[in-house]
PDB file of C-alpha atoms in Angstrom:
ATOM      1  CA  UNK A   1       0.000   0.000   0.000  1.00  0.00           C
ATOM      2  CA  UNK A   2       2.867   2.380   0.781  1.00  0.00           C
ATOM      3  CA  UNK A   3       4.471   2.064  -2.669  1.00  0.00           C
ATOM      4  CA  UNK A   4       1.124   2.559  -4.399  1.00  0.00           C
ATOM      5  CA  UNK A   5       0.193   5.507  -2.170  1.00  0.00           C
ATOM      6  CA  UNK A   6       3.543   7.134  -2.967  1.00  0.00           C
ATOM      7  CA  UNK A   7       3.055   6.622  -6.726  1.00  0.00           C
ATOM      8  CA  UNK A   8      -0.445   8.113  -6.639  1.00  0.00           C
ATOM      9  CA  UNK A   9       0.701  11.052  -4.483  1.00  0.00           C
ATOM     10  CA  UNK A  10       3.586  11.787  -6.844  1.00  0.00           C
ATOM     11  CA  UNK A  11       1.260  11.465  -9.838  1.00  0.00           C
ATOM     12  CA  UNK A  12      -1.258  13.873  -8.318  1.00  0.00           C
ATOM     13  CA  UNK A  13       1.483  16.346  -7.407  1.00  0.00           C
ATOM     14  CA  UNK A  14       2.822  16.158 -10.974  1.00  0.00           C
ATOM     15  CA  UNK A  15      -0.700  16.735 -12.306  1.00  0.00           C
ATOM     16  CA  UNK A  16      -1.178  19.819 -10.100  1.00  0.00           C
ATOM     17  CA  UNK A  17       2.214  21.206 -11.106  1.00  0.00           C
ATOM     18  CA  UNK A  18       1.584  20.593 -14.824  1.00  0.00           C
ATOM     19  CA  UNK A  19      -1.917  22.097 -14.728  1.00  0.00           C
ATOM     20  CA  UNK A  20      -0.813  25.175 -12.783  1.00  0.00           C
ATOM     21  CA  UNK A  21      -2.856  24.253  -9.687  1.00  0.00           C
ATOM     22  CA  UNK A  22       0.213  24.116  -7.482  1.00  0.00           C
ATOM     23  CA  UNK A  23      -1.091  27.147  -5.566  1.00  0.00           C
ATOM     24  CA  UNK A  24      -4.147  25.141  -4.402  1.00  0.00           C
ATOM     25  CA  UNK A  25      -1.909  22.312  -3.254  1.00  0.00           C
ATOM     26  CA  UNK A  26       0.425  24.728  -1.457  1.00  0.00           C
ATOM     27  CA  UNK A  27      -2.522  26.471   0.244  1.00  0.00           C
ATOM     28  CA  UNK A  28      -3.860  23.149   1.516  1.00  0.00           C
ATOM     29  CA  UNK A  29      -0.451  22.199   2.887  1.00  0.00           C
ATOM     30  CA  UNK A  30       0.153  25.659   4.438  1.00  0.00           C
ATOM     31  CA  UNK A  31      -3.195  25.821   6.243  1.00  0.00           C
ATOM     32  CA  UNK A  32      -2.876  22.286   7.545  1.00  0.00           C
ATOM     33  CA  UNK A  33      -6.229  21.416   5.955  1.00  0.00           C
ATOM     34  CA  UNK A  34      -5.006  18.162   4.513  1.00  0.00           C
ATOM     35  CA  UNK A  35      -8.235  16.219   5.121  1.00  0.00           C
ATOM     36  CA  UNK A  36      -9.603  17.213   1.704  1.00  0.00           C
ATOM     37  CA  UNK A  37      -6.295  16.293   0.105  1.00  0.00           C
ATOM     38  CA  UNK A  38      -6.365  12.953   1.939  1.00  0.00           C
ATOM     39  CA  UNK A  39      -9.833  12.019   0.611  1.00  0.00           C
ATOM     40  CA  UNK A  40      -9.002  13.046  -2.951  1.00  0.00           C
ATOM     41  CA  UNK A  41      -5.764  11.066  -2.739  1.00  0.00           C
ATOM     42  CA  UNK A  42      -7.651   8.056  -1.332  1.00  0.00           C
ATOM     43  CA  UNK A  43     -10.180   8.157  -4.198  1.00  0.00           C
ATOM     44  CA  UNK A  44      -7.340   8.376  -6.735  1.00  0.00           C
ATOM     45  CA  UNK A  45      -5.589   5.491  -4.984  1.00  0.00           C
ATOM     46  CA  UNK A  46      -8.741   3.333  -5.135  1.00  0.00           C
ATOM     47  CA  UNK A  47      -9.150   4.063  -8.843  1.00  0.00           C
ATOM     48  CA  UNK A  48      -5.457   3.434  -9.594  1.00  0.00           C
ATOM     49  CA  UNK A  49      -5.354   0.191  -7.620  1.00  0.00           C
ATOM     50  CA  UNK A  50      -8.697  -0.978  -9.021  1.00  0.00           C
ATOM     51  CA  UNK A  51      -7.552  -0.499 -12.618  1.00  0.00           C
ATOM     52  CA  UNK A  52      -4.135  -2.094 -12.001  1.00  0.00           C
ATOM     53  CA  UNK A  53      -5.652  -5.106 -10.233  1.00  0.00           C
ATOM     54  CA  UNK A  54      -8.336  -5.575 -12.890  1.00  0.00           C
ATOM     55  CA  UNK A  55      -5.855  -5.350 -15.770  1.00  0.00           C
ATOM     56  CA  UNK A  56      -2.691  -6.932 -14.288  1.00  0.00           C
ATOM     57  CA  UNK A  57      -3.968  -8.716 -11.178  1.00  0.00           C
ATOM     58  CA  UNK A  58      -1.647  -6.631  -9.006  1.00  0.00           C
ATOM     59  CA  UNK A  59      -0.330  -3.160  -8.321  1.00  0.00           C
ATOM     60  CA  UNK A  60       3.348  -2.152  -8.358  1.00  0.00           C
ATOM     61  CA  UNK A  61       3.416  -2.568  -4.563  1.00  0.00           C
ATOM     62  CA  UNK A  62       1.913  -6.060  -4.759  1.00  0.00           C
ATOM     63  CA  UNK A  63       4.365  -6.919  -7.532  1.00  0.00           C
ATOM     64  CA  UNK A  64       7.300  -5.965  -5.293  1.00  0.00           C
ATOM     65  CA  UNK A  65       5.799  -8.006  -2.439  1.00  0.00           C
ATOM     66  CA  UNK A  66       5.137 -11.032  -4.688  1.00  0.00           C
ATOM     67  CA  UNK A  67       1.354 -10.839  -4.263  1.00  0.00           C
ATOM     68  CA  UNK A  68      -1.556 -11.125  -6.683  1.00  0.00           C
ATOM     69  CA  UNK A  69      -5.290 -10.385  -6.342  1.00  0.00           C
ATOM     70  CA  UNK A  70      -7.606 -13.153  -7.489  1.00  0.00           C
ATOM     71  CA  UNK A  71     -11.351 -13.622  -7.557  1.00  0.00           C
ATOM     72  CA  UNK A  72     -12.518 -15.934  -4.764  1.00  0.00           C
ATOM     73  CA  UNK A  73     -13.921 -18.186  -7.505  1.00  0.00           C
ATOM     74  CA  UNK A  74     -10.546 -18.336  -9.262  1.00  0.00           C
ATOM     75  CA  UNK A  75      -9.112 -16.264 -12.071  1.00  0.00           C
ATOM     76  CA  UNK A  76      -8.408 -12.560 -12.195  1.00  0.00           C
ATOM     77  CA  UNK A  77     -10.832 -10.149 -10.550  1.00  0.00           C
ATOM     78  CA  UNK A  78     -13.240  -8.199 -12.731  1.00  0.00           C
ATOM     79  CA  UNK A  79     -12.984  -4.417 -12.998  1.00  0.00           C
ATOM     80  CA  UNK A  80     -15.895  -3.729 -10.629  1.00  0.00           C
ATOM     81  CA  UNK A  81     -14.648  -6.358  -8.177  1.00  0.00           C
ATOM     82  CA  UNK A  82     -11.209  -4.745  -8.065  1.00  0.00           C
ATOM     83  CA  UNK A  83     -12.617  -1.220  -7.835  1.00  0.00           C
ATOM     84  CA  UNK A  84     -15.118  -2.201  -5.111  1.00  0.00           C
ATOM     85  CA  UNK A  85     -12.467  -3.914  -2.959  1.00  0.00           C
ATOM     86  CA  UNK A  86     -10.329  -0.776  -3.140  1.00  0.00           C
ATOM     87  CA  UNK A  87     -13.165   1.644  -2.417  1.00  0.00           C
ATOM     88  CA  UNK A  88     -13.857  -0.367   0.734  1.00  0.00           C
ATOM     89  CA  UNK A  89     -10.314   0.352   1.879  1.00  0.00           C
ATOM     90  CA  UNK A  90     -11.853   3.350   3.671  1.00  0.00           C
ATOM     91  CA  UNK A  91     -13.752   0.956   5.952  1.00  0.00           C
ATOM     92  CA  UNK A  92     -10.598  -1.051   6.614  1.00  0.00           C
ATOM     93  CA  UNK A  93      -8.773   2.141   7.587  1.00  0.00           C
ATOM     94  CA  UNK A  94     -11.084   2.995  10.513  1.00  0.00           C
ATOM     95  CA  UNK A  95     -10.476   4.457  13.088  1.00  0.00           C
ATOM     96  CA  UNK A  96      -8.287   7.080  11.457  1.00  0.00           C
ATOM     97  CA  UNK A  97      -9.506   9.809  13.817  1.00  0.00           C
ATOM     98  CA  UNK A  98      -8.000   8.276  16.967  1.00  0.00           C
ATOM     99  CA  UNK A  99      -4.595   7.617  15.428  1.00  0.00           C
ATOM    100  CA  UNK A 100      -4.858   3.907  14.625  1.00  0.00           C
ATOM    101  CA  UNK A 101      -5.523   3.757  10.879  1.00  0.00           C
ATOM    102  CA  UNK A 102      -6.201   0.254   9.681  1.00  0.00           C
ATOM    103  CA  UNK A 103      -7.141  -1.178  13.062  1.00  0.00           C
ATOM    104  CA  UNK A 104     -10.530  -2.496  11.887  1.00  0.00           C
ATOM    105  CA  UNK A 105      -9.006  -4.045   8.765  1.00  0.00           C
ATOM    106  CA  UNK A 106      -6.189  -5.620  10.787  1.00  0.00           C
ATOM    107  CA  UNK A 107      -8.584  -7.181  13.297  1.00  0.00           C
ATOM    108  CA  UNK A 108     -10.879  -8.563  10.576  1.00  0.00           C
ATOM    109  CA  UNK A 109      -7.902  -9.927   8.618  1.00  0.00           C
ATOM    110  CA  UNK A 110      -6.422 -11.556  11.711  1.00  0.00           C
ATOM    111  CA  UNK A 111      -9.623 -13.419  12.608  1.00  0.00           C
ATOM    112  CA  UNK A 112     -10.652 -14.312   9.045  1.00  0.00           C
ATOM    113  CA  UNK A 113      -9.566 -17.878   8.156  1.00  0.00           C
ATOM    114  CA  UNK A 114      -8.706 -16.801   4.573  1.00  0.00           C
ATOM    115  CA  UNK A 115      -6.910 -13.651   5.823  1.00  0.00           C
ATOM    116  CA  UNK A 116      -9.276 -11.387   3.894  1.00  0.00           C
ATOM    117  CA  UNK A 117      -9.915  -7.786   4.783  1.00  0.00           C
ATOM    118  CA  UNK A 118     -13.434  -6.317   4.632  1.00  0.00           C
ATOM    119  CA  UNK A 119     -12.972  -5.149   1.033  1.00  0.00           C
ATOM    120  CA  UNK A 120     -11.919  -8.657  -0.027  1.00  0.00           C
ATOM    121  CA  UNK A 121     -14.816 -10.337   1.764  1.00  0.00           C
ATOM    122  CA  UNK A 122     -17.472  -8.072   0.230  1.00  0.00           C
ATOM    123  CA  UNK A 123     -15.878  -8.049  -3.249  1.00  0.00           C
ATOM    124  CA  UNK A 124     -15.267 -11.831  -3.206  1.00  0.00           C
ATOM    125  CA  UNK A 125     -11.509 -11.533  -3.791  1.00  0.00           C
ATOM    126  CA  UNK A 126      -8.401 -12.954  -2.159  1.00  0.00           C
ATOM    127  CA  UNK A 127      -4.777 -11.843  -2.131  1.00  0.00           C
ATOM    128  CA  UNK A 128      -2.312 -14.656  -2.655  1.00  0.00           C
ATOM    129  CA  UNK A 129       1.427 -15.053  -3.042  1.00  0.00           C
ATOM    130  CA  UNK A 130       2.434 -15.253  -6.665  1.00  0.00           C
ATOM    131  CA  UNK A 131       5.197 -17.699  -7.471  1.00  0.00           C
ATOM    132  CA  UNK A 132       6.642 -18.220 -10.941  1.00  0.00           C
ATOM    133  CA  UNK A 133       6.058 -21.727 -12.301  1.00  0.00           C
ATOM    134  CA  UNK A 134       9.625 -22.842 -11.653  1.00  0.00           C
ATOM    135  CA  UNK A 135       9.317 -21.990  -7.932  1.00  0.00           C
ATOM    136  CA  UNK A 136       6.022 -23.806  -7.323  1.00  0.00           C
ATOM    137  CA  UNK A 137       6.043 -27.023  -5.346  1.00  0.00           C
ATOM    138  CA  UNK A 138       3.214 -28.478  -7.403  1.00  0.00           C
ATOM    139  CA  UNK A 139       3.190 -27.783 -11.155  1.00  0.00           C
ATOM    140  CA  UNK A 140      -0.017 -26.969 -12.927  1.00  0.00           C
ATOM    141  CA  UNK A 141      -2.521 -29.824 -12.917  1.00  0.00           C
ATOM    142  CA  UNK A 142      -3.185 -29.287 -16.620  1.00  0.00           C
ATOM    143  CA  UNK A 143       0.409 -30.130 -17.560  1.00  0.00           C
ATOM    144  CA  UNK A 144       0.884 -33.289 -19.619  1.00  0.00           C
ATOM    145  CA  UNK A 145       2.530 -36.285 -17.924  1.00  0.00           C
ATOM    146  CA  UNK A 146       5.584 -35.804 -20.167  1.00  0.00           C
ATOM    147  CA  UNK A 147       5.821 -32.136 -19.205  1.00  0.00           C
ATOM    148  CA  UNK A 148       5.577 -33.031 -15.518  1.00  0.00           C
ATOM    149  CA  UNK A 149       8.281 -35.655 -16.017  1.00  0.00           C
ATOM    150  CA  UNK A 150      10.576 -33.100 -17.654  1.00  0.00           C
ATOM    151  CA  UNK A 151       9.874 -30.467 -15.002  1.00  0.00           C
ATOM    152  CA  UNK A 152      10.775 -32.846 -12.209  1.00  0.00           C
ATOM    153  CA  UNK A 153      13.811 -34.326 -13.964  1.00  0.00           C
ATOM    154  CA  UNK A 154      17.152 -33.743 -12.218  1.00  0.00           C
ATOM    155  CA  UNK A 155      18.593 -31.967 -15.273  1.00  0.00           C
ATOM    156  CA  UNK A 156      15.905 -29.275 -15.487  1.00  0.00           C
ATOM    157  CA  UNK A 157      17.304 -26.048 -14.099  1.00  0.00           C
ATOM    158  CA  UNK A 158      14.009 -24.127 -14.131  1.00  0.00           C
ATOM    159  CA  UNK A 159      15.174 -21.563 -16.678  1.00  0.00           C
ATOM    160  CA  UNK A 160      14.088 -23.189 -19.935  1.00  0.00           C
ATOM    161  CA  UNK A 161      10.450 -23.838 -20.608  1.00  0.00           C
ATOM    162  CA  UNK A 162       9.657 -27.555 -20.419  1.00  0.00           C
ATOM    163  CA  UNK A 163       8.007 -27.281 -23.838  1.00  0.00           C
ATOM    164  CA  UNK A 164      11.388 -26.323 -25.369  1.00  0.00           C
ATOM    165  CA  UNK A 165      13.091 -29.270 -23.690  1.00  0.00           C
ATOM    166  CA  UNK A 166      10.196 -31.528 -24.638  1.00  0.00           C
ATOM    167  CA  UNK A 167      10.561 -30.640 -28.324  1.00  0.00           C
ATOM    168  CA  UNK A 168      14.250 -31.542 -28.252  1.00  0.00           C
ATOM    169  CA  UNK A 169      13.903 -34.666 -26.114  1.00  0.00           C
ATOM    170  CA  UNK A 170      10.749 -36.168 -27.553  1.00  0.00           C
ATOM    171  CA  UNK A 171      11.010 -35.286 -31.268  1.00  0.00           C
ATOM    172  CA  UNK A 172       7.542 -36.402 -32.287  1.00  0.00           C
ATOM    173  CA  UNK A 173       6.573 -38.520 -29.260  1.00  0.00           C
ATOM    174  CA  UNK A 174       3.066 -37.975 -27.979  1.00  0.00           C
ATOM    175  CA  UNK A 175       2.443 -37.892 -24.237  1.00  0.00           C
ATOM    176  CA  UNK A 176       0.496 -40.757 -22.748  1.00  0.00           C
ATOM    177  CA  UNK A 177      -3.197 -40.027 -22.076  1.00  0.00           C
ATOM    178  CA  UNK A 178      -4.195 -39.199 -18.511  1.00  0.00           C
ATOM    179  CA  UNK A 179      -5.682 -42.132 -16.625  1.00  0.00           C
TER     180      UNK A 179
END
């Protein structure tokens, strides 16, 4: 969240500077009336994160953390699912006013068996670790028996795609049907 918040804040500052509205931003900072700026930034963050999660399944911050957002039913989240889960971030951030932002979300996440925050529960999404295929303990179930054999062979270093090795090693062999 911190990386994404920083990116959105820098993007909004760049927008205000480019559009000549830097005076408005400076006035808000000088008067200490940052509540309006906070809510505008939060709305921009929800939109940014919703679009990134709907299109890529993750935000830059989630990418750096090795996380991915998925629909609870499997597959990538839809646009409205991703947007809804991020708009509900406001609920997760309660009680901001007493100096403990995110307390409600942290408590709900801690006691939820799937470690979902309120936005995830209501939007039917989950956040999961994303591991590249070569780092997974269990390869994809849809892989052919020959592909699984090649992926688990002692000589496979994880860098080449098993399909490339399979083409060289099998040269026309067909994998056995699943039983």
